[in-house]
PDB file of N, CA and C in Angstrom:
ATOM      1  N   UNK A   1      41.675  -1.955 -28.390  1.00  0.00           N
ATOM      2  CA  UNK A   1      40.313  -2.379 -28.555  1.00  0.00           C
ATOM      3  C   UNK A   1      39.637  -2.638 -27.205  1.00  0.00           C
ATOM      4  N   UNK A   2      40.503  -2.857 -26.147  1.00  0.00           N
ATOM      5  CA  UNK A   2      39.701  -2.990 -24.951  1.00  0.00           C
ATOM      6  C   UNK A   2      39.232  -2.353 -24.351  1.00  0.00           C
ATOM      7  N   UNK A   3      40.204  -0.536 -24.476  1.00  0.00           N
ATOM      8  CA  UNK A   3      39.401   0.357 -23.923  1.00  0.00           C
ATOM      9  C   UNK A   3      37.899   0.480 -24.675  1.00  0.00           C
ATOM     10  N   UNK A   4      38.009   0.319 -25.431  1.00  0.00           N
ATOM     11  CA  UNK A   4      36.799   0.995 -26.427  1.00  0.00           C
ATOM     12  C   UNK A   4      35.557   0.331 -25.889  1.00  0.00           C
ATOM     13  N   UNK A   5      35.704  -1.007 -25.801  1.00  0.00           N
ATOM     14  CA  UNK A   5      34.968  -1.532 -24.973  1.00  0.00           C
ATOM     15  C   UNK A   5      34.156  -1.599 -23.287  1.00  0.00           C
ATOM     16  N   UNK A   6      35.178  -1.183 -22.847  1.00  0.00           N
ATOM     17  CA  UNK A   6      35.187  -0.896 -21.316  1.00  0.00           C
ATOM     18  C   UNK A   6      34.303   0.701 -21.529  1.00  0.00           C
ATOM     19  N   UNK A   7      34.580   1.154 -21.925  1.00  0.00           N
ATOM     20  CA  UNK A   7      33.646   2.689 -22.231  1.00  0.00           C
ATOM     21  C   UNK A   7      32.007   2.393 -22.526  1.00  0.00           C
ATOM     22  N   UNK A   8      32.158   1.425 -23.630  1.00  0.00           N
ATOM     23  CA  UNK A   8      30.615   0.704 -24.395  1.00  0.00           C
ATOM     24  C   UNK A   8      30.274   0.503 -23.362  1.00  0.00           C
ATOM     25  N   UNK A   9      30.716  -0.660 -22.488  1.00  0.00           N
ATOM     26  CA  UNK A   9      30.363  -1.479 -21.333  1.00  0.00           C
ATOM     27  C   UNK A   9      29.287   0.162 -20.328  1.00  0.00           C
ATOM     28  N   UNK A  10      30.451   0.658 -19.859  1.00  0.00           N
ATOM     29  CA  UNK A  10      30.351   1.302 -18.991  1.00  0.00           C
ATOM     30  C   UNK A  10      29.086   2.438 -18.955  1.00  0.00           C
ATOM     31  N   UNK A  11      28.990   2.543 -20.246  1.00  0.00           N
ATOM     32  CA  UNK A  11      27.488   3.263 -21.309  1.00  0.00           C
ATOM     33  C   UNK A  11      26.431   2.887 -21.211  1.00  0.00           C
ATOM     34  N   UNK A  12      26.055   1.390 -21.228  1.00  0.00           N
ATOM     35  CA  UNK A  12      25.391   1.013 -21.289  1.00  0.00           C
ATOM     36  C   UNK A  12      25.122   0.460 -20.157  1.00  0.00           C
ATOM     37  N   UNK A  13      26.053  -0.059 -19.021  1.00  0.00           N
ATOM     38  CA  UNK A  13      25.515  -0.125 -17.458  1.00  0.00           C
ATOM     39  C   UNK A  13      24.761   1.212 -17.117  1.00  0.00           C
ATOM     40  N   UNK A  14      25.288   2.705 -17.434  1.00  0.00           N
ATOM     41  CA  UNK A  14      24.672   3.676 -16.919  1.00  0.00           C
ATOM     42  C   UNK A  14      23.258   3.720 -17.581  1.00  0.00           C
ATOM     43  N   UNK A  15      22.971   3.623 -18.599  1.00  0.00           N
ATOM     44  CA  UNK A  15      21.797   3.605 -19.310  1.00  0.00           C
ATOM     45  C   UNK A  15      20.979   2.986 -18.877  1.00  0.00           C
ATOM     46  N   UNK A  16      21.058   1.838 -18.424  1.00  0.00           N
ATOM     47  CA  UNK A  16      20.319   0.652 -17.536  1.00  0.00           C
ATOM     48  C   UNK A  16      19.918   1.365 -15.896  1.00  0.00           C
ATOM     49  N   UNK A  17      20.503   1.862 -15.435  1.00  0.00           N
ATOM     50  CA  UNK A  17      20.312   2.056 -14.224  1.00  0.00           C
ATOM     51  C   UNK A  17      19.597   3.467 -14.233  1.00  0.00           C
ATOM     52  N   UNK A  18      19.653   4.416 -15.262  1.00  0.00           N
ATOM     53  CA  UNK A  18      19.061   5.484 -15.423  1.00  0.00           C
ATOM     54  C   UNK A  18      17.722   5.367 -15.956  1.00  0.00           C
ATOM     55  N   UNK A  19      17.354   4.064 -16.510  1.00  0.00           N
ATOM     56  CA  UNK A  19      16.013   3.412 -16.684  1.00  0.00           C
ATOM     57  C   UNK A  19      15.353   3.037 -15.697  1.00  0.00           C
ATOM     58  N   UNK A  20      16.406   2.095 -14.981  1.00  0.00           N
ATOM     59  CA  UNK A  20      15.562   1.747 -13.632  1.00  0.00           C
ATOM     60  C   UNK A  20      15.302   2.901 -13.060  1.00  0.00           C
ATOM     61  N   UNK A  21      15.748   3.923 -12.546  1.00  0.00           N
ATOM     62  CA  UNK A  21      15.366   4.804 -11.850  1.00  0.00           C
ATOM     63  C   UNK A  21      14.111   5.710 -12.570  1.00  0.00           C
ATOM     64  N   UNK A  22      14.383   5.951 -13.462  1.00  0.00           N
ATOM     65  CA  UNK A  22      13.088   6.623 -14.281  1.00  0.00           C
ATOM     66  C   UNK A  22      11.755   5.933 -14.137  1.00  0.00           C
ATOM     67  N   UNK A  23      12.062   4.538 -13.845  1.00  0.00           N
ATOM     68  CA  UNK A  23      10.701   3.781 -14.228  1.00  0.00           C
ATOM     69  C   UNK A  23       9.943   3.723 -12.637  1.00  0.00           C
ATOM     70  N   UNK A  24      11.288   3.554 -11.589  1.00  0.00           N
ATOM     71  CA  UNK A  24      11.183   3.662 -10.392  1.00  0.00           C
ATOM     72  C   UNK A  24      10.326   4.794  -9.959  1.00  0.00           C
ATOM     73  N   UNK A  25      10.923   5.944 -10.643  1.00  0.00           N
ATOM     74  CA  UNK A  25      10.492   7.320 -10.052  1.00  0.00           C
ATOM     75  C   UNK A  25       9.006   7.411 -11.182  1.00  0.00           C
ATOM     76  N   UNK A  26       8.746   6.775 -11.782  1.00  0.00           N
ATOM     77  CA  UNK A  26       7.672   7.279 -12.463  1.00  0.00           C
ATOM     78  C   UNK A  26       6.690   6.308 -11.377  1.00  0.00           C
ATOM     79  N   UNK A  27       6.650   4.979 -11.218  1.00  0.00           N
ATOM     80  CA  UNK A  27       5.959   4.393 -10.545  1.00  0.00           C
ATOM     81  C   UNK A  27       5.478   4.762  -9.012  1.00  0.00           C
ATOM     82  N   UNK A  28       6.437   5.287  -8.723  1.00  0.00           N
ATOM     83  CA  UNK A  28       5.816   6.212  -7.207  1.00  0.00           C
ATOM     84  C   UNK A  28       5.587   7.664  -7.495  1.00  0.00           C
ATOM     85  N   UNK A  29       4.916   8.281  -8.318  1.00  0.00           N
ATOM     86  CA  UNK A  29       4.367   9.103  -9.059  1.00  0.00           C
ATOM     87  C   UNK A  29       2.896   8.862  -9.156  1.00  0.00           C
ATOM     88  N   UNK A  30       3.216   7.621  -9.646  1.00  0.00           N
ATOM     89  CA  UNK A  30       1.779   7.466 -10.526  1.00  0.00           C
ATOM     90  C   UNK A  30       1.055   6.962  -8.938  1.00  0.00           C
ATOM     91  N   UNK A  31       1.849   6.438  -8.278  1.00  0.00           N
ATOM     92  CA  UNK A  31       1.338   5.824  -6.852  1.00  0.00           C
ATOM     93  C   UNK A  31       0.865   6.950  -5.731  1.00  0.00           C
ATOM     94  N   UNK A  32       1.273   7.973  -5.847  1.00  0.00           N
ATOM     95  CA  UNK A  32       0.728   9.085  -5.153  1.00  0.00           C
ATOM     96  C   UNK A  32      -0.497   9.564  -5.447  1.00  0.00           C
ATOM     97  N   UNK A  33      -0.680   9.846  -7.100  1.00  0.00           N
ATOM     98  CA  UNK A  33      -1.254  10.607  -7.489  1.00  0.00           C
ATOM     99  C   UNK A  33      -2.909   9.496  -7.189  1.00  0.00           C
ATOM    100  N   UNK A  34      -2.674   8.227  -7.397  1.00  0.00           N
ATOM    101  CA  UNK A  34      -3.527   7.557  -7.696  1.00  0.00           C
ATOM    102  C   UNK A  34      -4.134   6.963  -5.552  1.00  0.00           C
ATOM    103  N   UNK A  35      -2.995   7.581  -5.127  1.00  0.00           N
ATOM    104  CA  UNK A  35      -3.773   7.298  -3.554  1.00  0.00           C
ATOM    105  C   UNK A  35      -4.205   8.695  -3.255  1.00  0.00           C
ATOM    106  N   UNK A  36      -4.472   9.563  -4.492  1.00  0.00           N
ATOM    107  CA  UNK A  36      -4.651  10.938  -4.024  1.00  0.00           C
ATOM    108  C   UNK A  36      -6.753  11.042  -4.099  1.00  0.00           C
ATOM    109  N   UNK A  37      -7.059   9.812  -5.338  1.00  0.00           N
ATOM    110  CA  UNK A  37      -8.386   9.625  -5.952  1.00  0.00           C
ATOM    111  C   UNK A  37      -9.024   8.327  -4.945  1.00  0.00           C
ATOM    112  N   UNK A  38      -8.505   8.584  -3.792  1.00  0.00           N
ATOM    113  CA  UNK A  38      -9.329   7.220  -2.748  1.00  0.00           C
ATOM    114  C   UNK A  38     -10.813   7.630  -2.253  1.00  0.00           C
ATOM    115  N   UNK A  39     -11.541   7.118  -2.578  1.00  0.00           N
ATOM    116  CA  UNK A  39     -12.836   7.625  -2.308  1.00  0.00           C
ATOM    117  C   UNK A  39     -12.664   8.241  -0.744  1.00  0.00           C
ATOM    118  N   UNK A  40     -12.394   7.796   0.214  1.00  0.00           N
ATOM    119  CA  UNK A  40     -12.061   8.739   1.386  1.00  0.00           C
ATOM    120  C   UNK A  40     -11.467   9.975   0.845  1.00  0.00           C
ATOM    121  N   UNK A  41     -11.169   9.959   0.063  1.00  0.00           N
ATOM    122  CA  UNK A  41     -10.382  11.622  -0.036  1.00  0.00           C
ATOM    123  C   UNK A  41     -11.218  12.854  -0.923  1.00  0.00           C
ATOM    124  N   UNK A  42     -12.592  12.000  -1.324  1.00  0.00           N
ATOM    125  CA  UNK A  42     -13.535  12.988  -2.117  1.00  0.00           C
ATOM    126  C   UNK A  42     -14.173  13.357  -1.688  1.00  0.00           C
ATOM    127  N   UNK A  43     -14.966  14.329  -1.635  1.00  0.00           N
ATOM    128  CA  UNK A  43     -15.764  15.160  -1.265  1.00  0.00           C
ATOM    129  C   UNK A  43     -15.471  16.118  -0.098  1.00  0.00           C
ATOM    130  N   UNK A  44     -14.386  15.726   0.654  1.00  0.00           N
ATOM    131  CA  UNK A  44     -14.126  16.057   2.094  1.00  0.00           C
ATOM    132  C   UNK A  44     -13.720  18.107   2.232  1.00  0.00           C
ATOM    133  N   UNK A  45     -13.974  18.962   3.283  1.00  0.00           N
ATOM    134  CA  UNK A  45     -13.768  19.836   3.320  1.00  0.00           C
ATOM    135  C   UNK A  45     -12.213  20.362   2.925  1.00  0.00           C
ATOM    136  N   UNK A  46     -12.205  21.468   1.958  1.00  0.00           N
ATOM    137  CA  UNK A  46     -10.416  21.334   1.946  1.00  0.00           C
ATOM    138  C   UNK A  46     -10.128  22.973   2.397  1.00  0.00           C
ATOM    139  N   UNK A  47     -11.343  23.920   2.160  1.00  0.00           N
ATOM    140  CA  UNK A  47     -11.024  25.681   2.536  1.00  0.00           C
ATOM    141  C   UNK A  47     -11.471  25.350   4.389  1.00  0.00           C
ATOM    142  N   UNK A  48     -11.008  25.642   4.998  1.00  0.00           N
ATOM    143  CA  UNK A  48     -11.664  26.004   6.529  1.00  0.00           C
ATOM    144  C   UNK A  48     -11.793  27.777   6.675  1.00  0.00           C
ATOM    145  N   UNK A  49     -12.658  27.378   7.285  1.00  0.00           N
ATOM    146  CA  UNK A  49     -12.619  29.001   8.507  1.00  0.00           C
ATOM    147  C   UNK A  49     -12.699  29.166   9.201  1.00  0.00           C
ATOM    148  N   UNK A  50     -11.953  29.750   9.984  1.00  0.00           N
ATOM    149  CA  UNK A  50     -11.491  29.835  11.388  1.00  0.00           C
ATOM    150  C   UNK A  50     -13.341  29.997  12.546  1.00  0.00           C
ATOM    151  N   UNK A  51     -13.991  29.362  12.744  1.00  0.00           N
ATOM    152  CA  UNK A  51     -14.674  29.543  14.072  1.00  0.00           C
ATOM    153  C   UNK A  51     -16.616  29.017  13.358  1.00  0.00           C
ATOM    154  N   UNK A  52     -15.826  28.266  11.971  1.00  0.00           N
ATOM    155  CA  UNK A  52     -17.043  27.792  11.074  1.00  0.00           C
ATOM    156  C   UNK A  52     -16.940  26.244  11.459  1.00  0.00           C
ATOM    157  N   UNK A  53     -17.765  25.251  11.721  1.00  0.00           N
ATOM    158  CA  UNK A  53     -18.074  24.113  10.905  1.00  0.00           C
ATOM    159  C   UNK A  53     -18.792  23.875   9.871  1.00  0.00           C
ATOM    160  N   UNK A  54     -18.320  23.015   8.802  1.00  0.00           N
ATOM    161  CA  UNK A  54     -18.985  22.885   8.014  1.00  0.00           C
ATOM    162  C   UNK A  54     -19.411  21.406   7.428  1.00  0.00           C
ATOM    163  N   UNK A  55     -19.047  20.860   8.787  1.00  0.00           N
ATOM    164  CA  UNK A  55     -19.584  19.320   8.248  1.00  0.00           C
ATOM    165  C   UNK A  55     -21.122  19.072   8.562  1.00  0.00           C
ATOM    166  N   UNK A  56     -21.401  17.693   8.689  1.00  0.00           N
ATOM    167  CA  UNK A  56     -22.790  17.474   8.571  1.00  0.00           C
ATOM    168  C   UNK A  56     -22.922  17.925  10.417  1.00  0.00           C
ATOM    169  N   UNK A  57     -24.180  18.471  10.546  1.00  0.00           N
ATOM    170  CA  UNK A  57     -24.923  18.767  11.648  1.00  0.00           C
ATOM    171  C   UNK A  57     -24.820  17.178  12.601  1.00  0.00           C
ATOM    172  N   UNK A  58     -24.873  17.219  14.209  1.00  0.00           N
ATOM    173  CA  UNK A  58     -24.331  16.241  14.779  1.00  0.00           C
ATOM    174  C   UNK A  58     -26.196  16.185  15.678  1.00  0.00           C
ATOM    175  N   UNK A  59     -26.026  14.525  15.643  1.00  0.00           N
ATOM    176  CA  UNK A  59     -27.648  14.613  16.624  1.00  0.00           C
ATOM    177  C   UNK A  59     -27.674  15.195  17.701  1.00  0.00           C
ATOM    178  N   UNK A  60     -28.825  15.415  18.333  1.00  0.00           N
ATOM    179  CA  UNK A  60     -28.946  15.793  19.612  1.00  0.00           C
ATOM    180  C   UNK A  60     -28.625  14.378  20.897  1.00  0.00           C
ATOM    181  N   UNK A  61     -27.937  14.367  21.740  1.00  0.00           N
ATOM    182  CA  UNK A  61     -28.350  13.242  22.489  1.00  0.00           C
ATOM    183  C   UNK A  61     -29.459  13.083  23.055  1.00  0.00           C
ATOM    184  N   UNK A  62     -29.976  11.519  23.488  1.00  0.00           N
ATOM    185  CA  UNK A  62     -30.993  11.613  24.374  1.00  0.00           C
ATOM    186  C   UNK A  62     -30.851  11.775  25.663  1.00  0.00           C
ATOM    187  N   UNK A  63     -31.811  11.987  26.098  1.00  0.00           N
ATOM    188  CA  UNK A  63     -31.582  12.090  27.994  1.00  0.00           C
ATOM    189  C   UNK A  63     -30.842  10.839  28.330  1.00  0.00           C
ATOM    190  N   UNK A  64     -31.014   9.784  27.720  1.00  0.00           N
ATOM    191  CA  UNK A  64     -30.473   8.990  28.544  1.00  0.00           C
ATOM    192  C   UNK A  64     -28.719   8.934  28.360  1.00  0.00           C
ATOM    193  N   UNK A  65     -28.519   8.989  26.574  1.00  0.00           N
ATOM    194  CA  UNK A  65     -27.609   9.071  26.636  1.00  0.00           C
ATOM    195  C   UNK A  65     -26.354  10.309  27.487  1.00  0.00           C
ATOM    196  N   UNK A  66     -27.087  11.348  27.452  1.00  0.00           N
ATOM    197  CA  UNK A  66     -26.581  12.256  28.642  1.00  0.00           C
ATOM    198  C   UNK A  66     -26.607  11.890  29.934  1.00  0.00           C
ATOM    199  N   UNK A  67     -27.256  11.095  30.533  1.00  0.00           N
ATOM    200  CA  UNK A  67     -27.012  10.664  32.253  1.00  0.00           C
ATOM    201  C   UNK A  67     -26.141   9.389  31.845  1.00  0.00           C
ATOM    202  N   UNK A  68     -26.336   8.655  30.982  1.00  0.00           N
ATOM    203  CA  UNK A  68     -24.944   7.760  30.886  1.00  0.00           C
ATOM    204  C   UNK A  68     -23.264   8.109  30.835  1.00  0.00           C
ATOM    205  N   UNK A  69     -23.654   9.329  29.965  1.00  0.00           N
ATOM    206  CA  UNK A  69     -21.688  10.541  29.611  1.00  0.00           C
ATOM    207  C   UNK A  69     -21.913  11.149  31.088  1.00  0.00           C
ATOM    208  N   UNK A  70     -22.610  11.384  31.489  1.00  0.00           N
ATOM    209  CA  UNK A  70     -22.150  12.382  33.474  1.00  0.00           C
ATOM    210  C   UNK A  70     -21.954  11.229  34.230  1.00  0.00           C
ATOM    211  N   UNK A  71     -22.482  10.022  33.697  1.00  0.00           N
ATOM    212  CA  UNK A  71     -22.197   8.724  35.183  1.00  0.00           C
ATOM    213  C   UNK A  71     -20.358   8.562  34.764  1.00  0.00           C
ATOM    214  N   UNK A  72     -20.176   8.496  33.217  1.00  0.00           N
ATOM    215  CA  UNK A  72     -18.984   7.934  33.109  1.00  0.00           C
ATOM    216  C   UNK A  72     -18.104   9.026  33.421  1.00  0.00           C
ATOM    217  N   UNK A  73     -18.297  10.299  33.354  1.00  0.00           N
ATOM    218  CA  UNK A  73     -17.502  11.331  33.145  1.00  0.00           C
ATOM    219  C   UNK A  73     -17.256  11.072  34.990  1.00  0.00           C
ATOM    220  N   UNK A  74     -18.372  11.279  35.977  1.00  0.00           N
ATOM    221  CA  UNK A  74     -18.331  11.101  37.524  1.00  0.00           C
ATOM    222  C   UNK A  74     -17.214   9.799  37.243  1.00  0.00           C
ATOM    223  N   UNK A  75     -17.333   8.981  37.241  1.00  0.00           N
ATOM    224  CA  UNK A  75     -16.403   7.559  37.513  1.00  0.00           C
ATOM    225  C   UNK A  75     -15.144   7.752  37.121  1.00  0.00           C
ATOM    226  N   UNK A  76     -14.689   8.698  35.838  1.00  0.00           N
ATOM    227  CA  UNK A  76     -13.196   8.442  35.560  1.00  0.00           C
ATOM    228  C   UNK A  76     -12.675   9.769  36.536  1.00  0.00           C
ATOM    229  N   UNK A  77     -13.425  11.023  36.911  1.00  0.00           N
ATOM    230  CA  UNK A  77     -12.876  11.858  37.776  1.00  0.00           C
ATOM    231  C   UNK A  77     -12.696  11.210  39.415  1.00  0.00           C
ATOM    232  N   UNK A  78     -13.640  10.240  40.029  1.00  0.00           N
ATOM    233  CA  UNK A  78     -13.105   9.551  40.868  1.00  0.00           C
ATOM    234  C   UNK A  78     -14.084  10.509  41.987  1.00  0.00           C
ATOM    235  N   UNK A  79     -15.318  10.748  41.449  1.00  0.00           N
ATOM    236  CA  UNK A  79     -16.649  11.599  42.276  1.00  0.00           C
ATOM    237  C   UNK A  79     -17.511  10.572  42.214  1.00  0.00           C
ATOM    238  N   UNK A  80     -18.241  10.331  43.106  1.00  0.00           N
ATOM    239  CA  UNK A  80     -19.239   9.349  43.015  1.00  0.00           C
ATOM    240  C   UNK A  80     -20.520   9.896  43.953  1.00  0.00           C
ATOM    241  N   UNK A  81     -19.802  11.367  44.309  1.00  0.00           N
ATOM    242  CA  UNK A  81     -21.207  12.133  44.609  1.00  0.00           C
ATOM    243  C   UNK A  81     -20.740  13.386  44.500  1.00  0.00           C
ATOM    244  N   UNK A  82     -21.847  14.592  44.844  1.00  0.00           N
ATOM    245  CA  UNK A  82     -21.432  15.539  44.381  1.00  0.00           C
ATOM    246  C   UNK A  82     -20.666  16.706  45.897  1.00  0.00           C
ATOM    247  N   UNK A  83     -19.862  17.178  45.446  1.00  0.00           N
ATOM    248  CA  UNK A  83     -18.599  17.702  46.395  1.00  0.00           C
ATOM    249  C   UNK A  83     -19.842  18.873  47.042  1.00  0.00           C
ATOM    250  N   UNK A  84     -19.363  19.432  48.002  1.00  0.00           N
ATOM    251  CA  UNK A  84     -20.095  20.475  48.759  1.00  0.00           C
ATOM    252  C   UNK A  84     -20.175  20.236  50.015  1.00  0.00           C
ATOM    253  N   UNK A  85     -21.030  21.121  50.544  1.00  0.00           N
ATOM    254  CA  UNK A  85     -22.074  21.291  51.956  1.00  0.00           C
ATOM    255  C   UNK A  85     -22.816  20.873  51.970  1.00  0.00           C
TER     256      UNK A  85
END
């Protein structure tokens, strides 16, 4: 009678752990699918083509902001005037 038992036993530990894992593996399932619907992830481009953009059009800078990007761009190259004759 003890084997018979030790078998039951042993049946029903596996059954248990083949639940946990099912429930495991279903829950990071459902966890993918559901970080798949993050509003960051809608609307966004998913076909490309090679030498296309197709996002939104980018402003023009202003003058000023352009003599501010050449002062910084001069300062991190380590020019603080212009090279020549």
């Amino acid at each position: 009678m003890a084997i018979g038992m030790k078998k039951r036993t042993e049946g029903h530990f596996a059954m248990k752990w083949g639940k946990l894992f099912s429930s495991v593996g279903l829950f990071c399932f459902l966890a993918i699918i559901v970080a798949g619907c993050r509003s960051e992830e809608q609307g966004r481009i998913t076909k490309y083509e090679p030498g296309v953009y197709k996002g939104t059009p980018d402003q023009a800078l202003t003058s000023t902001q352009r003599r501010n990007l050449r002062y910084r761009v001069n300062m991190q190259a380590g020019a603080t005037k212009p090279a020549g004759p």
